[in-house]
mmCIF file of C-alpha atoms in Angstrom:
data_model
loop_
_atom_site.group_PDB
_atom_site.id
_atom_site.type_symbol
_atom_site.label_atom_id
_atom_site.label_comp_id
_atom_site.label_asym_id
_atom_site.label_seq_id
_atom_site.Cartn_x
_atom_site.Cartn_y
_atom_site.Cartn_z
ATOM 1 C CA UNK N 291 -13.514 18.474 23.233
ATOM 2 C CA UNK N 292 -10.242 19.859 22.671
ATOM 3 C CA UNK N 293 -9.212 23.354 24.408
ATOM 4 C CA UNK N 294 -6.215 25.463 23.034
ATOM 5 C CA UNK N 295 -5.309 28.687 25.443
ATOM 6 C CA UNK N 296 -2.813 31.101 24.500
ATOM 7 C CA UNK N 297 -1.990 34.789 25.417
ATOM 8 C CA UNK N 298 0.252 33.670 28.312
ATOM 9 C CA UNK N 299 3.256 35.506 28.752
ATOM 10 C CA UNK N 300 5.673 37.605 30.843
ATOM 11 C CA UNK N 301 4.666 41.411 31.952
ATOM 12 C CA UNK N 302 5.964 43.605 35.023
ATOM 13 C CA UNK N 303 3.686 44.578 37.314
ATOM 14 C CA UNK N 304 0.976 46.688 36.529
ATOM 15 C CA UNK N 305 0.350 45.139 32.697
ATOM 16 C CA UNK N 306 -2.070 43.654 31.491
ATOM 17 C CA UNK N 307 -2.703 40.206 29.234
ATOM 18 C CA UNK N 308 -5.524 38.993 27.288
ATOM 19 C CA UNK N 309 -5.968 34.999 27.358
ATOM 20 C CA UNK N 310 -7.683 32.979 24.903
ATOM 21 C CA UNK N 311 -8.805 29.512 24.963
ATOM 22 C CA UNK N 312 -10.760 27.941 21.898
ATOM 23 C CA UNK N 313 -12.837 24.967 21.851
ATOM 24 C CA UNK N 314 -13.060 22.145 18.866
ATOM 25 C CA UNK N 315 -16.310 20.469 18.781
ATOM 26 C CA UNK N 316 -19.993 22.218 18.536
ATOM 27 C CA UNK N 317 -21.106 22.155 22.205
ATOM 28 C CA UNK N 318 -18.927 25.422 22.828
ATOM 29 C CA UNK N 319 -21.950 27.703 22.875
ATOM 30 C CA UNK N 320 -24.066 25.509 25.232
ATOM 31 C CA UNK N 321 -21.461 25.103 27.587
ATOM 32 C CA UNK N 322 -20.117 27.317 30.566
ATOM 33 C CA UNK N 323 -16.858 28.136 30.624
ATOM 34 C CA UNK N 324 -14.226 28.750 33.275
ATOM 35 C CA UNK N 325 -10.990 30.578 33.864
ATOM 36 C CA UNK N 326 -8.789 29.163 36.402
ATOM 37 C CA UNK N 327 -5.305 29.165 37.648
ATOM 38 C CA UNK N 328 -2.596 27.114 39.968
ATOM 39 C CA UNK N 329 0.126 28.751 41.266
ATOM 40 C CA UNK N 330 3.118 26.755 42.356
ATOM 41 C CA UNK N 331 2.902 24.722 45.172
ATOM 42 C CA UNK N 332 -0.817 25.506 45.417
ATOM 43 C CA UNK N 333 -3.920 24.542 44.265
ATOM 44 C CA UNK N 334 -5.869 25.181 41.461
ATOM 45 C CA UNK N 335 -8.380 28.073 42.112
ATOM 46 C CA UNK N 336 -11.294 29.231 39.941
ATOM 47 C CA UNK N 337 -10.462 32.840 38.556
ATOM 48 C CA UNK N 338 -13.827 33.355 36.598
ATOM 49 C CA UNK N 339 -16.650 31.429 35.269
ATOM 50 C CA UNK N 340 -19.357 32.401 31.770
ATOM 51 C CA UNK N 341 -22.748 30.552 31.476
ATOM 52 C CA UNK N 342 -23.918 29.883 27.978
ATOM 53 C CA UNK N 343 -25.996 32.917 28.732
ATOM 54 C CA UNK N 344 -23.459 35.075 29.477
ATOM 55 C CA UNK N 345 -23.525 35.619 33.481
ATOM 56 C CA UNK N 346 -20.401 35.781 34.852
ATOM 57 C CA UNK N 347 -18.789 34.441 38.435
ATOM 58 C CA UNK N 348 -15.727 35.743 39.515
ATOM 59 C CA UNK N 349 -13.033 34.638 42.497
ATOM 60 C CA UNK N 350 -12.979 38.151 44.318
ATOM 61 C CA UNK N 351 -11.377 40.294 44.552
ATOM 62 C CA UNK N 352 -10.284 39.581 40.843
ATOM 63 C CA UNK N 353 -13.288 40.772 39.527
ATOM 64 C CA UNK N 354 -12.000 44.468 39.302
ATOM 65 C CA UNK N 355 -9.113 43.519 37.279
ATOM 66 C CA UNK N 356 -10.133 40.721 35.157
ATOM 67 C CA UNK N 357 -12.833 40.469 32.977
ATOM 68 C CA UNK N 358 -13.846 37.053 30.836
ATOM 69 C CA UNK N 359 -16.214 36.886 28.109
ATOM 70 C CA UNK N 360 -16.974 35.178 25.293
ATOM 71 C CA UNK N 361 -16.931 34.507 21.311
ATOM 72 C CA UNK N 362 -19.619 32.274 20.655
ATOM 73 C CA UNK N 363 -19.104 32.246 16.852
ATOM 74 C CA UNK N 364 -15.741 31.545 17.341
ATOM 75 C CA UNK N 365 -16.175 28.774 19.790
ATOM 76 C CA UNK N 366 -13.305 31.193 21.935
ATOM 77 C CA UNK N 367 -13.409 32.281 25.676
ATOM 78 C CA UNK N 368 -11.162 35.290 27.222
ATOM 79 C CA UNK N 369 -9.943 36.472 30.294
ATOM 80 C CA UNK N 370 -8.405 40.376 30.257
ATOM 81 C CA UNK N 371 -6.493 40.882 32.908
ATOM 82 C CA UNK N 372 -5.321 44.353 33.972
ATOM 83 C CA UNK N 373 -3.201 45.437 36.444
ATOM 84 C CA UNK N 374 -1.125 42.063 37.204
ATOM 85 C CA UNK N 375 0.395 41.630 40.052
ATOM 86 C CA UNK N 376 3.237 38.985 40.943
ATOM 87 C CA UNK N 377 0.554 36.942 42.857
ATOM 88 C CA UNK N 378 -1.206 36.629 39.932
ATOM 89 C CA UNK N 379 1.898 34.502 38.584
ATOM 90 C CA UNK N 380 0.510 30.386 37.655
ATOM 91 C CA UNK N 381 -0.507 28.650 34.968
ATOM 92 C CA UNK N 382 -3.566 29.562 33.673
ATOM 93 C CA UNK N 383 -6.200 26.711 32.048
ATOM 94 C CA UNK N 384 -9.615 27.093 30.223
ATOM 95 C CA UNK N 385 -12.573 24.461 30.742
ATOM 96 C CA UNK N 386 -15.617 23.618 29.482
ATOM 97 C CA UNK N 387 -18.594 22.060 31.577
ATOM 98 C CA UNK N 388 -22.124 21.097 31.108
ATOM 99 C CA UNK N 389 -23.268 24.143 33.511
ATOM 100 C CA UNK N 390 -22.085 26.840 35.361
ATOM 101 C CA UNK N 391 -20.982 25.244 38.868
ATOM 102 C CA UNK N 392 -17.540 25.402 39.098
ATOM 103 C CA UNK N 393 -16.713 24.251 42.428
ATOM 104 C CA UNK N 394 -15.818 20.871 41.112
ATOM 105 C CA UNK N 395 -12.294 20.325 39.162
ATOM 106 C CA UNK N 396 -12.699 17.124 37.966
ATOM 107 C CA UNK N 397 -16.289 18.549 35.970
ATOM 108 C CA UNK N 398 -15.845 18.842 32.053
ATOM 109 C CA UNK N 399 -12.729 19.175 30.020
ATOM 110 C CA UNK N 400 -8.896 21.242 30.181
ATOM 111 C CA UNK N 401 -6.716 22.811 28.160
ATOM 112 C CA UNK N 402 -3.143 22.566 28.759
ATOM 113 C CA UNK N 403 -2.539 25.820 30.187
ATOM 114 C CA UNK N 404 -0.730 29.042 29.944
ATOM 115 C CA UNK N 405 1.653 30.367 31.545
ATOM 116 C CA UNK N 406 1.630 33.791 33.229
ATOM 117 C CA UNK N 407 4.491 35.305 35.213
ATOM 118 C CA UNK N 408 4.476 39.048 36.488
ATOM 119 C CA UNK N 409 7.466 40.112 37.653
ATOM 120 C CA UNK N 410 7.812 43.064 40.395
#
């Protein structure tokens, strides 16, 4: 499985960005999905998380600003984020895992990552 995100970019706070991450392969639709993020110096965090089904996780408090969902025809997963704030600033990557627990990092396949910076 191969993972491509993009949407990452700069925005002052209070903007918003839309990330995209698309999967090769044909297990996209049977597999969850997770947004997550490492800031630097820190470790990488879970932001959100889709099941094949659809049901959604999300690290609060982000939940009321970012939303993921998901493309299944186009094998593509998103995260809309609204509102940034400068500690939303990291690297954002997509992966793909059998199921939806996402506690464990080293579980299923990354992208490379996109960059996010909000500036103040």
């Amino acid at each position: 499985v191969q993972l491509q995100a993009s949407g990452g970019g700069w925005v002052q706070a209070g903007g918003s960005l839309r990330l995209s991450c698309t999967a090769s392969g044909t297990t996209f639709r049977r597999s969850a999905m997770g947004w997550y993020r490492q800031a630097p110096g820190k470790q990488r965090e879970l932001v959100a998380g889709i099941a094949s089904g659809g049901g959604t996780i999300y690290s609060s408090p982000l939940n009321a600003r970012f939303t993921i969902s998901r493309d299944n025809a186009k094998n593509t997963v998103y995260l809309q984020m609204n509102n940034l704030q400068p500690d939303d600033t990291a690297v954002y990557f997509c992966n793909q895992r059998p199921i939806a627990d996402y506690s464990d990092p080293e579980v299923g396949s990354w992208g490379q990552g996109t960059q996010v910076t909000v500036s103040s």
